[in-house]
Structure formats: C-alpha cells, structure tokens
Short mmCIF file of C-alpha atoms in Angstrom, two decimals:
data_model
loop_
_atom_site.label_atom_id
_atom_site.label_comp_id
_atom_site.label_asym_id
_atom_site.label_seq_id
_atom_site.Cartn_x
_atom_site.Cartn_y
_atom_site.Cartn_z
CA MET A 1 -21.15 -5.00 14.31
CA ALA A 2 -19.45 -7.67 16.43
CA LYS A 3 -15.88 -6.99 17.48
CA HIS A 4 -13.13 -9.01 15.90
CA ASN A 5 -10.74 -10.65 18.33
CA ILE A 6 -7.21 -10.61 16.96
CA LEU A 7 -4.28 -12.29 18.68
CA ILE A 8 -0.82 -10.81 18.08
CA VAL A 9 2.01 -13.21 18.92
CA GLU A 10 5.32 -11.38 18.73
CA ASP A 11 8.32 -11.31 21.07
CA SER A 12 9.30 -7.77 20.07
CA PRO A 13 7.39 -5.08 22.01
CA THR A 14 8.24 -2.62 19.25
CA MET A 15 6.61 -4.82 16.63
CA ARG A 16 3.59 -5.47 18.80
CA GLN A 17 3.10 -1.73 19.28
CA LEU A 18 3.43 -1.09 15.55
CA ILE A 19 0.89 -3.79 14.73
CA ILE A 20 -1.54 -2.55 17.36
CA PHE A 21 -1.14 1.05 16.23
CA SER A 22 -1.85 0.03 12.65
CA LEU A 23 -4.80 -2.24 13.39
CA LYS A 24 -6.54 0.39 15.50
CA ARG A 25 -7.42 2.05 12.22
CA ILE A 26 -9.69 -0.85 11.37
CA GLY A 27 -11.90 -0.25 14.36
CA ASP A 28 -14.15 -2.75 16.14
CA CYS A 29 -11.15 -4.92 16.94
CA ASN A 30 -10.13 -6.38 20.25
CA LEU A 31 -6.37 -6.79 20.14
CA VAL A 32 -4.66 -9.26 22.46
CA GLU A 33 -0.87 -9.46 22.80
CA ALA A 34 1.31 -12.50 23.42
CA SER A 35 5.08 -12.41 23.85
CA ASP A 36 5.90 -15.88 22.52
CA GLY A 37 4.32 -19.08 21.23
CA VAL A 38 3.58 -20.50 24.65
CA ASP A 39 1.96 -17.28 25.78
CA GLY A 40 -0.05 -17.25 22.59
CA TRP A 41 -1.22 -20.81 23.05
CA LYS A 42 -2.34 -20.06 26.60
CA LYS A 43 -4.37 -17.09 25.43
CA LEU A 44 -5.89 -19.18 22.66
CA SER A 45 -7.05 -21.70 25.23
CA GLY A 46 -8.94 -19.07 27.18
CA GLN A 47 -10.59 -17.05 24.43
CA GLU A 48 -11.93 -17.31 20.91
CA PHE A 49 -10.15 -15.38 18.15
CA ASP A 50 -11.07 -14.40 14.62
CA LEU A 51 -7.51 -13.94 13.39
CA ILE A 52 -3.98 -14.71 14.54
CA LEU A 53 -0.85 -12.79 13.62
CA THR A 54 2.30 -14.59 14.66
CA ASP A 55 5.98 -13.99 14.24
CA ILE A 56 8.11 -16.96 13.21
CA ASN A 57 11.30 -16.38 15.17
CA MET A 58 10.43 -16.32 18.85
CA PRO A 59 11.92 -17.77 22.01
CA VAL A 60 10.37 -20.66 23.98
CA MET A 61 8.07 -21.69 21.12
CA ASP A 62 8.45 -20.41 17.57
CA GLY A 63 5.63 -19.39 15.29
CA LEU A 64 5.80 -22.47 13.09
CA LYS A 65 5.24 -24.74 16.08
CA LEU A 66 2.31 -22.58 17.13
CA VAL A 67 0.77 -22.81 13.66
CA SER A 68 1.13 -26.58 13.77
CA LEU A 69 -0.56 -26.80 17.18
CA ILE A 70 -3.46 -24.64 16.05
CA ARG A 71 -4.05 -26.60 12.87
CA ASN A 72 -4.09 -29.86 14.82
CA ASP A 73 -6.67 -28.63 17.31
CA GLU A 74 -10.22 -29.32 16.12
CA LYS A 75 -11.66 -26.31 17.90
CA LYS A 76 -9.09 -23.84 16.61
CA GLN A 77 -8.02 -25.18 13.24
CA GLU A 78 -10.31 -22.89 11.24
CA ILE A 79 -8.86 -19.65 12.62
CA PRO A 80 -7.03 -17.68 9.88
CA ILE A 81 -3.32 -17.34 10.58
CA ILE A 82 -0.96 -14.73 9.17
CA ILE A 83 2.75 -15.34 9.74
CA ILE A 84 5.36 -12.60 10.02
CA THR A 85 8.78 -13.46 8.67
CA THR A 86 12.26 -12.06 8.92
CA GLU A 87 14.34 -14.64 7.13
CA GLY A 88 14.28 -15.38 3.42
CA ALA A 89 10.68 -14.74 2.51
CA GLU A 90 10.24 -17.66 0.15
CA GLU A 91 11.52 -20.28 2.57
CA ASP A 92 9.49 -19.00 5.50
CA LYS A 93 6.45 -18.58 3.32
CA ARG A 94 6.74 -22.13 2.06
CA ARG A 95 7.18 -23.61 5.51
CA GLY A 96 4.43 -21.56 7.08
CA LEU A 97 1.91 -22.21 4.34
CA ALA A 98 2.77 -25.90 4.35
CA LEU A 99 1.88 -26.04 8.04
CA GLY A 100 -1.44 -24.33 7.41
CA ALA A 101 -0.91 -20.58 7.62
CA ASN A 102 -3.23 -18.59 5.37
CA ASP A 103 -0.93 -15.72 4.47
CA TYR A 104 2.34 -14.05 5.34
CA ILE A 105 3.94 -10.65 5.80
CA ALA A 106 7.66 -10.09 5.42
CA LYS A 107 9.60 -7.67 7.59
CA PRO A 108 10.13 -4.77 7.55
CA ILE A 109 6.40 -4.34 7.96
CA GLN A 110 4.58 -1.40 6.46
CA SER A 111 1.26 -0.41 7.94
CA HIS A 112 -0.61 -0.38 4.65
CA THR A 113 0.63 -3.87 3.79
CA LEU A 114 -0.44 -5.14 7.17
CA LEU A 115 -3.88 -3.57 6.90
CA ASN A 116 -4.47 -4.93 3.41
CA VAL A 117 -3.63 -8.47 4.44
CA VAL A 118 -5.64 -8.37 7.67
CA LYS A 119 -8.71 -6.93 5.98
CA LYS A 120 -8.80 -9.93 3.66
CA TYR A 121 -9.63 -12.14 6.62
CA ILE A 122 -11.92 -10.07 8.79
CA ASN A 123 -14.09 -8.27 6.30
CA MET B 13 -71.42 -22.66 -92.04
CA GLU B 14 -72.28 -22.68 -88.35
CA GLU B 15 -68.66 -23.50 -87.45
CA ASN B 16 -67.53 -20.51 -89.45
CA LYS B 17 -70.11 -18.38 -87.65
CA ILE B 18 -68.97 -19.59 -84.23
CA GLY B 19 -65.33 -18.94 -85.14
CA SER B 20 -66.19 -15.49 -86.32
CA ASN B 21 -67.99 -14.73 -83.08
CA LEU B 22 -65.00 -15.86 -81.02
CA GLU B 23 -62.71 -13.66 -83.00
CA ASN B 24 -65.03 -10.76 -82.45
CA VAL B 25 -65.05 -11.36 -78.71
CA LYS B 26 -61.27 -11.58 -78.57
CA GLY B 27 -61.00 -8.49 -80.61
CA GLU B 28 -63.23 -6.58 -78.28
CA GLU B 29 -61.25 -7.73 -75.28
CA PHE B 30 -58.05 -6.65 -76.94
CA LEU B 31 -59.56 -3.29 -77.71
CA GLN B 32 -60.63 -2.92 -74.09
CA ILE B 33 -57.11 -3.66 -72.90
CA PHE B 34 -55.66 -1.28 -75.41
CA TYR B 35 -58.03 1.47 -74.38
CA LYS B 36 -57.14 0.95 -70.72
CA GLY B 37 -53.44 1.03 -71.56
CA ALA B 38 -53.87 4.19 -73.54
CA GLU B 39 -55.76 5.79 -70.69
CA PHE B 40 -53.08 4.73 -68.17
CA THR B 41 -50.41 6.16 -70.40
CA LYS B 42 -52.26 9.43 -70.55
CA GLU B 43 -52.47 9.49 -66.76
CA LEU B 44 -48.74 8.75 -66.44
CA MET B 45 -47.91 11.50 -68.85
CA ALA B 46 -50.09 13.90 -66.93
CA GLU B 47 -48.46 12.92 -63.61
CA ASN B 48 -45.04 13.21 -65.16
CA GLU B 49 -45.89 16.65 -66.37
CA LYS B 50 -46.96 17.60 -62.84
CA LEU B 51 -43.73 16.25 -61.36
CA ARG B 52 -41.66 18.07 -63.94
CA PHE B 53 -43.44 21.25 -62.98
CA LYS B 54 -42.83 20.53 -59.27
CA ILE B 55 -39.15 19.90 -59.89
CA LEU B 56 -38.88 23.14 -61.75
CA GLN B 57 -40.56 24.93 -58.87
CA LEU B 58 -38.21 23.36 -56.31
CA GLU B 59 -35.17 24.09 -58.40
CA GLU B 60 -36.26 27.63 -58.76
CA ALA B 61 -36.94 27.87 -55.03
CA GLY B 62 -33.52 26.43 -54.27
CA LYS B 63 -31.83 28.96 -56.48
CA THR B 64 -33.65 31.92 -55.02
CA GLY B 65 -33.61 30.59 -51.45
CA SER B 66 -37.29 30.88 -51.04
CA THR B 67 -39.22 27.90 -49.70
CA ASP B 68 -41.95 27.03 -47.31
CA PRO B 69 -41.53 29.46 -44.39
CA ASN B 70 -42.51 26.88 -41.81
CA LEU B 71 -40.07 24.35 -43.19
CA GLN B 72 -37.29 26.91 -43.30
CA ALA B 73 -37.93 27.92 -39.70
CA GLU B 74 -37.97 24.29 -38.58
CA LEU B 75 -34.70 23.66 -40.40
CA GLN B 76 -33.06 26.64 -38.77
CA ASN B 77 -34.34 25.53 -35.38
CA LEU B 78 -32.92 22.05 -35.85
CA GLU B 79 -29.57 23.43 -36.98
CA SER B 80 -29.52 25.65 -33.93
CA LYS B 81 -30.27 22.70 -31.67
CA ILE B 82 -27.55 20.65 -33.29
CA GLN B 83 -25.05 23.42 -32.70
CA SER B 84 -26.18 23.80 -29.12
CA LEU B 85 -25.88 20.07 -28.51
CA LYS B 86 -22.40 20.07 -30.01
CA GLU B 87 -21.40 22.86 -27.66
CA ASP B 88 -22.88 20.97 -24.70
CA LYS B 89 -21.00 17.87 -25.74
CA GLU B 90 -17.71 19.74 -25.94
CA ARG B 91 -18.35 21.33 -22.56
CA LEU B 92 -19.21 17.97 -20.97
CA LEU B 93 -16.15 16.31 -22.46
CA GLN B 94 -13.97 19.07 -21.10
CA ARG B 95 -15.62 18.80 -17.69
CA HIS B 96 -15.12 15.02 -17.76
CA LYS B 97 -11.44 15.51 -18.43
CA GLU B 98 -11.23 17.97 -15.56
CA VAL B 99 -13.04 15.62 -13.18
CA GLU B 100 -10.85 12.72 -14.27
CA GLN B 101 -7.78 14.80 -13.54
CA GLU B 102 -9.20 15.83 -10.17
CA ASN B 103 -9.88 12.20 -9.32
CA LYS B 104 -6.36 11.27 -10.27
CA ASP B 105 -4.98 14.12 -8.19
CA PHE B 106 -7.09 13.03 -5.22
CA ALA B 107 -5.95 9.44 -5.64
CA ASP B 108 -2.32 10.51 -5.81
CA ARG B 109 -2.77 12.76 -2.81
CA TYR B 110 -4.51 9.96 -0.92
CA LEU B 111 -1.59 7.65 -1.58
CA GLU B 112 0.83 10.32 -0.41
CA VAL B 113 -1.15 10.91 2.76
CA GLU B 114 -1.45 7.18 3.35
CA GLU B 115 2.30 6.73 2.94
CA GLU B 116 2.98 9.70 5.19
CA ASN B 117 0.62 8.27 7.77
CA ASN B 118 2.39 4.94 7.63
CA ASN B 119 5.74 6.64 8.00
CA LEU B 120 4.52 8.64 10.95
CA ALA B 121 3.22 5.46 12.56
CA ASN B 122 6.65 3.88 12.29
CA LEU B 123 8.37 6.98 13.59
CA TYR B 124 5.90 7.29 16.45
CA ILE B 125 6.39 3.69 17.52
CA ALA B 126 10.15 4.02 17.30
CA SER B 127 10.24 7.24 19.29
CA HIS B 128 7.78 5.94 21.86
CA GLN B 129 9.74 2.77 22.40
CA LEU B 130 13.09 4.56 22.62
CA HIS B 131 11.91 6.78 25.42
CA SER B 132 9.83 4.18 27.25
CA THR B 133 12.70 3.06 29.48
CA LEU B 134 15.85 4.30 31.18
CA ASP B 135 17.40 0.89 31.40
CA TYR B 136 20.59 0.92 29.33
CA LYS B 137 20.40 -2.67 28.09
CA GLU B 138 16.72 -2.26 27.30
CA VAL B 139 17.43 0.84 25.23
CA LEU B 140 20.02 -1.06 23.19
CA ARG B 141 17.56 -3.92 22.68
CA ILE B 142 14.91 -1.49 21.47
CA ILE B 143 17.30 0.06 18.96
CA LEU B 144 18.12 -3.41 17.66
CA GLU B 145 14.42 -4.19 17.29
CA ILE B 146 13.74 -0.95 15.44
CA VAL B 147 16.51 -1.60 12.96
CA ILE B 148 15.46 -5.22 12.41
CA ASN B 149 11.71 -4.76 12.22
CA LEU B 150 11.25 -1.27 10.84
CA VAL B 151 14.32 -0.87 8.64
CA GLY B 152 14.89 -4.48 7.65
CA ALA B 153 18.58 -4.90 8.45
CA GLU B 154 20.03 -8.36 8.92
CA THR B 155 23.54 -7.70 10.19
CA PHE B 156 24.43 -4.55 12.04
CA GLY B 157 26.05 -3.15 15.16
CA ILE B 158 25.68 -0.30 17.61
CA MET B 159 28.96 1.37 18.50
CA LEU B 160 29.60 3.89 21.26
CA LEU B 161 32.45 6.33 21.71
CA ASP B 162 35.24 5.40 24.09
CA GLU B 163 36.58 8.88 24.82
CA LYS B 164 39.59 7.57 26.68
CA HIS B 165 40.92 5.72 23.65
CA ASN B 166 39.21 7.91 21.04
CA GLU B 167 37.63 4.94 19.31
CA MET B 168 34.23 3.40 18.63
CA VAL B 169 33.41 0.20 20.49
CA THR B 170 30.60 -2.20 19.59
CA VAL B 171 28.16 -2.54 22.48
CA ALA B 172 25.38 -4.48 20.74
CA ALA B 173 24.90 -6.29 17.46
CA GLU B 174 22.52 -8.41 15.43
CA GLY B 175 23.51 -11.18 13.04
CA ILE B 176 27.08 -11.07 14.33
CA GLU B 177 28.73 -11.22 17.72
CA PRO B 178 29.82 -7.81 19.07
CA GLN B 179 33.27 -9.25 19.77
CA GLU B 180 33.73 -9.97 16.08
CA ILE B 181 33.55 -6.28 15.25
CA ALA B 182 36.89 -4.62 15.90
CA ASN B 183 37.09 -1.23 17.56
CA ILE B 184 37.31 1.65 15.10
CA LYS B 185 39.65 4.58 15.58
CA ILE B 186 37.99 7.92 14.93
CA GLY B 187 38.79 8.98 11.37
CA ASN B 188 39.92 5.53 10.19
CA GLY B 189 38.10 3.98 7.23
CA LYS B 190 34.53 4.73 6.21
CA VAL B 191 33.14 4.05 9.66
CA GLY B 192 35.78 6.10 11.41
CA GLU B 193 35.29 8.92 8.95
CA VAL B 194 31.55 9.02 9.68
CA ALA B 195 32.39 9.22 13.37
CA ALA B 196 34.77 12.10 12.71
CA GLN B 197 32.59 14.04 10.28
CA GLY B 198 29.19 13.33 11.79
CA GLU B 199 27.63 12.73 8.36
CA SER B 200 25.70 9.58 7.46
CA PHE B 201 27.01 7.21 4.80
CA PHE B 202 24.83 5.12 2.48
CA ALA B 203 26.37 2.76 -0.07
CA GLU B 204 25.04 2.71 -3.60
CA ASP B 205 25.21 -1.06 -3.91
CA LEU B 206 23.08 -2.69 -1.23
CA ASN B 207 23.05 -6.24 -2.57
CA ARG B 208 26.11 -7.92 -1.20
CA GLU B 209 27.38 -11.39 -0.55
CA GLY B 210 28.83 -11.84 2.90
CA ILE B 211 29.79 -9.28 5.51
CA ASP B 212 32.47 -6.68 4.92
CA LEU B 213 33.14 -4.95 8.23
CA ASN B 214 35.15 -2.23 6.52
CA ASN B 215 32.52 -1.48 3.92
CA PRO B 216 29.04 -1.17 5.46
CA VAL B 217 25.89 -0.47 3.45
CA ALA B 218 24.98 2.30 5.87
CA CYS B 219 26.54 4.13 8.77
CA VAL B 220 24.53 6.61 10.83
CA PRO B 221 26.12 8.81 13.52
CA LEU B 222 24.25 8.99 16.82
CA LYS B 223 24.50 12.62 17.81
CA ILE B 224 23.58 14.87 20.69
CA LYS B 225 23.62 18.32 19.14
CA GLU B 226 26.85 18.13 17.12
CA ASP B 227 28.65 15.61 19.30
CA VAL B 228 28.84 12.07 17.93
CA ILE B 229 28.41 9.66 20.82
CA GLY B 230 27.94 6.52 18.76
CA LEU B 231 27.25 4.90 15.41
CA LEU B 232 24.70 2.60 13.85
CA VAL B 233 26.58 0.48 11.32
CA ILE B 234 24.61 -1.75 8.94
CA TYR B 235 26.52 -4.47 7.08
CA THR B 236 23.73 -6.39 5.31
CA LEU B 237 19.99 -6.12 4.75
CA LEU B 238 17.28 -8.76 4.80
CA THR B 239 17.09 -10.66 1.52
CA GLN B 240 13.65 -9.29 0.68
CA LYS B 241 14.79 -5.71 1.21
CA GLU B 242 16.34 -4.44 -2.01
CA SER B 243 16.79 -0.75 -1.28
CA PHE B 244 16.33 1.98 1.28
CA LYS B 245 13.00 3.78 1.14
CA ASN B 246 12.05 7.26 2.30
CA ILE B 247 10.81 5.89 5.62
CA ASP B 248 14.22 4.31 6.19
CA PHE B 249 15.98 7.64 5.90
CA GLU B 250 13.37 9.16 8.22
CA LEU B 251 14.05 6.42 10.73
CA PHE B 252 17.79 6.97 10.42
CA ASN B 253 17.26 10.66 11.11
CA LEU B 254 15.15 9.79 14.12
CA LEU B 255 17.71 7.32 15.41
CA ALA B 256 20.53 9.78 14.92
CA GLY B 257 18.96 12.06 17.50
CA HIS B 258 16.57 10.07 19.64
CA ALA B 259 18.66 6.94 19.99
CA ALA B 260 21.59 9.05 21.06
CA THR B 261 19.60 10.87 23.74
CA ALA B 262 18.00 7.61 24.89
CA ILE B 263 21.40 5.94 25.27
CA TYR B 264 22.91 8.97 26.94
CA SER B 265 19.98 9.28 29.36
CA ALA B 266 20.10 5.59 30.17
CA LYS B 267 23.82 5.72 30.89
CA LEU B 268 23.36 8.75 33.11
CA TYR B 269 20.52 6.99 34.87
CA SER B 270 22.64 3.88 35.41
CA LEU B 271 25.49 5.97 36.74
CA SER B 272 23.12 7.82 39.05
CA GLU B 273 21.65 4.57 40.26
CA ARG B 274 25.09 3.21 41.07
CA LYS B 275 26.03 6.40 42.92
CA LEU B 276 22.73 6.35 44.77
CA SER B 277 23.28 2.76 45.75
CA THR B 278 26.79 3.58 46.99
CA ILE B 279 25.58 6.57 48.98
CA GLN B 280 22.73 4.57 50.47
CA GLY B 281 25.17 1.88 51.51
CA PHE B 282 27.48 4.44 53.03
CA LEU B 283 24.62 6.08 54.92
CA GLY B 284 23.59 2.69 56.14
CA LEU B 285 27.03 2.12 57.55
CA LEU B 286 26.98 5.49 59.24
CA SER B 287 23.63 4.80 60.84
CA GLU B 288 24.84 1.46 62.16
CA THR B 289 28.04 2.79 63.82
CA PRO B 290 26.39 4.52 66.86
CA GLN B 291 24.34 1.41 67.58
CA ALA B 292 27.45 -0.79 67.44
CA GLN B 293 29.30 1.53 69.81
CA ALA B 294 26.32 1.61 72.16
#
C-alpha cells in the first residue's frame, strides 16, 4: 500500500504533536509539519501531498489565505483540505468551505474526531 | 299403417334406451350404497380405535417420533434464542468497552502531549506559551490567564493571558474573592453555568491552583470558553489535574533555570574580570 503524504500546517507545536500522535494510528502515513502558511506553501511546492490539515489562525499567512492559494493552483487544487478552527465554528466553517476547503474540525480537537475526518479522505 | 308401425318401432327403441339408462342408474346406486356401507364400517372402526387408543402400530410410532422431533426442535429454538440474546449482550458490552477504551486512549493522547510539551523546555517564556496552547487547543478556553504568587506582597499576579491583556487583570490578594479563595485553599473551582456573555474577572468559569506538593505557586483562571464548547468533559478535568501539578513544576523549574543562568552569567563575567586583571597589571 502506498504511503499517504499528509501536510500539517499549524503554528502551535502542541497541536502539531497531538495531530501527529493521533494520525500515527492510521499507519502508512508520511506526516510533514509546517509552522505557518508560508512554510506550508513552501513544502507544498517541493512535494506532493494527499491531504492537508491547516489551522486558520496563524502568523505570517493564515489558513484561509493558504486554502485560497491552493485552490487557485492547477497542480494542487484537487488536494483535500481540512481546516482547523478556534473561533466561532459556523463562521470559520462557512469561510473555509467557501474558499474550497473540504471539511473542518473545531478546537478543542479530540483524537477520534480527527481520525474519523481524516479517514474520509485517505481511505 | 306403415307410419303407425314406424312410430311404434321408434317408441320401442326409446323405451329400450330408457330401460338401459335406468338399469345403469340402479346398478350405480347399488354400488354407491355398497361403498357407503363400507365407509360407515370404516368410520365405526376408526371411532372405536380412537376410543380405545389402538391404531396402526407403524402410524402410532411415526406420530410419536414426529411429536418428539417437534419438541426437540422447540427446545433447540429456545436454546438458540437464548444464546442469541447472550451474544447480542456480549457484542453490546464489547462495543461499550471499545468506546470506553477509545475514549481513554484519546484522553491519554492529550495528556501525553500536554505532559511532553510542558517538560520539553526550561525556558520560562516558552513554558508559559505551552500552557497557553494547551488550554486553548486541548481544553477549548477562549479567555484565561496564568497567575503566579508574589510572595512579597502575598498576591497573585497575571504573567500570561489569552483573549485579554495581562495588564487588564488586576492582582488578587490571597483569600479575596473566588480566585483568592482558591489560592488560599488550594482547591479547584468550576462554575455550574459555563455559558456567559462577556468577561467577569471576579467570577471565572474555572480556577485551578498550580501546586507543588501542597504549596500553591500559581493559578489558571478561565473566564470564557470557545463558543462551540458547551461544557467541561472528563478529559478537561484530567487536563486540569495534570496542569495543577505538571505546569507548576515546569514553571518552577524554568524559573530556577533562569535564575541559575543569570547567576552563572554573572559569575562568568566576574571570573572574566579576574582573569583580565593580571594581564592589565603586567
């Protein structure tokens, strides 16, 4: 079975560790971390990914801008994107989905919720 | 004359035919009566057999065998139904247990990450940032502060905050108000009503003492939660318990480390000066 490349764009090291710890249970996943939108975009330029998890509120470049960039890039626009929100879930959900995100997870994140959402896009 | 003769012949023919039919009918009736007599006799025999219980031995044996099979099948059915109920219950128990284990695993994952992050650095500011991240991302708090004890003035001072500037949170005298009382007693406080409009600094939704053994060195004070978070869950209380101990030791260790670093820097500077003096004199 081919490994799934998953990009995790999150400025909080704690959150990145939690996501990585949870996703390791899936197996056959190559997890790549990015600390903000710019870092994420750079990593996207150098590697192909099967799924992107991105926080919304990040310094330098926020998650919504990153989603917009991805959806406007012909080579990357088909990659599934899951956004992670802190603010009012409905507003962030609406904005993220309008820009092209496929799904969303609201903080505080629970491992089982994360796994269920991710599995929808890589299985 | 001939016409009369012909007519008479026809009548004779018809008569004969009629007689033939009649004879056949009579014969058929005789047969029916004979068969009826036989059936009546058979009925009498069966009735008599039913009364006395005697019948064809083979038939009786077959009947008993069938009744026995029916009873056996009924018993099997009851046994299978009972077993099905038991298996269904076992499946439900396994499912419930699986959910419990899954939840426990998720909780442990959160606690592991929190603990790992807390003790991953000795930098004081970094430790405070990590505590903020844990409370935001794992608990789901929107507005909260971290307070530390100022022993000189016997009050709690806000050293970090989220959703509000630390300067906006006044110092709290030990024993004053709900927050001060938690600091004095060392017991966590959780409000019953978590859905609030605005921030009430004197009435937090949660206040957790940060303790080293029984000494309260600080407080985690939560004023509001994220809109999508409606209540505290079991994992939240587990995290609060973890923070009460681990955050306190992490902060204390970081402060000691910072103090040691400053002293080391001072000593190194002093030693540097001492080593330069003989050269200057020479």
